[in-house]
Amino acid sequence: MKKGLFSPEEIKKIRKSLLQYAFDHNFTESQLIDLIMEKQKKSENSPCVSISECLTDRSFQSIHILCNRIFNANIY
């Protein structure tokens, strides 16, 4: 597994995958943020599982944390 900072290309892939997930499931922005903020398990059908499929060299947990940082303005 790759560790360290995400590259700009990886972040673009994550954003694109997350937005595609929201579009496919007819989520509003607030619904998607609420879903991302929930504690996720790899076995569940969560957005981070779908996104992690596009970055197979990154861990599920690191992708989930990054999604929280990008889309949840209340954390930082």
Short mmCIF file of C-alpha atoms in Angstrom, two decimals:
data_model
loop_
_atom_site.label_atom_id
_atom_site.label_comp_id
_atom_site.label_asym_id
_atom_site.label_seq_id
_atom_site.Cartn_x
_atom_site.Cartn_y
_atom_site.Cartn_z
CA MET A 1 0.00 0.00 0.00
CA LYS A 2 1.13 3.47 -0.85
CA LYS A 3 1.55 5.87 2.07
CA GLY A 4 2.11 9.58 2.43
CA LEU A 5 0.45 12.57 0.85
CA PHE A 6 -2.04 12.12 -1.94
CA SER A 7 -0.92 13.47 -5.29
CA PRO A 8 -3.06 16.06 -7.11
CA GLU A 9 -3.95 13.36 -9.66
CA GLU A 10 -5.16 11.01 -6.90
CA ILE A 11 -7.27 13.77 -5.37
CA LYS A 12 -8.84 14.47 -8.78
CA LYS A 13 -9.70 10.76 -9.12
CA ILE A 14 -11.24 10.75 -5.64
CA ARG A 15 -13.34 13.85 -6.32
CA LYS A 16 -14.51 12.45 -9.66
CA SER A 17 -15.40 9.07 -8.13
CA LEU A 18 -17.21 10.65 -5.21
CA LEU A 19 -19.23 12.94 -7.46
CA GLN A 20 -20.06 10.00 -9.72
CA TYR A 21 -21.22 8.03 -6.66
CA ALA A 22 -23.45 10.94 -5.61
CA PHE A 23 -24.89 11.24 -9.12
CA ASP A 24 -25.54 7.49 -9.40
CA HIS A 25 -27.39 7.45 -6.06
CA ASN A 26 -29.20 10.81 -6.51
CA PHE A 27 -27.60 12.31 -3.40
CA THR A 28 -27.66 15.99 -2.64
CA GLU A 29 -24.45 17.62 -1.45
CA SER A 30 -25.61 17.59 2.18
CA GLN A 31 -26.66 13.91 1.97
CA LEU A 32 -23.26 12.99 0.58
CA ILE A 33 -21.43 14.92 3.31
CA ASP A 34 -23.55 13.22 5.97
CA LEU A 35 -22.75 9.83 4.47
CA ILE A 36 -19.02 10.54 4.34
CA MET A 37 -18.99 11.76 7.93
CA GLU A 38 -20.55 8.52 9.18
CA LYS A 39 -18.22 5.86 10.43
CA GLN A 40 -17.64 3.51 7.51
CA LYS A 41 -16.72 -0.14 7.38
CA LYS A 42 -15.08 -1.68 4.37
CA SER A 43 -17.75 -4.37 4.15
CA GLU A 44 -20.57 -1.83 3.82
CA ASN A 45 -21.68 -0.29 0.54
CA SER A 46 -20.16 3.10 1.29
CA PRO A 47 -18.86 5.79 -1.01
CA CYS A 48 -15.32 5.21 0.21
CA VAL A 49 -15.48 1.57 -0.85
CA SER A 50 -16.53 2.64 -4.35
CA ILE A 51 -13.85 5.31 -4.44
CA SER A 52 -11.16 3.00 -3.13
CA GLU A 53 -11.68 0.84 -6.21
CA CYS A 54 -10.19 3.60 -8.38
CA LEU A 55 -7.09 3.85 -6.14
CA THR A 56 -6.14 0.26 -5.45
CA ASP A 57 -2.73 1.25 -4.07
CA ARG A 58 -4.28 3.29 -1.21
CA SER A 59 -5.94 1.93 1.91
CA PHE A 60 -9.67 2.27 2.50
CA GLN A 61 -9.00 4.16 5.74
CA SER A 62 -6.70 6.74 4.13
CA ILE A 63 -9.27 7.45 1.42
CA HIS A 64 -12.05 7.83 3.99
CA ILE A 65 -9.96 10.28 6.02
CA LEU A 66 -9.12 12.31 2.93
CA CYS A 67 -12.80 12.47 1.93
CA ASN A 68 -13.61 13.81 5.37
CA ARG A 69 -10.90 16.45 5.05
CA ILE A 70 -11.97 17.53 1.57
CA PHE A 71 -15.75 17.59 1.98
CA ASN A 72 -16.34 18.33 5.65
CA ALA A 73 -15.54 21.98 6.33
CA ASN A 74 -16.48 21.58 10.01
CA ILE A 75 -13.50 19.35 10.81
CA TYR A 76 -10.70 21.80 10.04
#
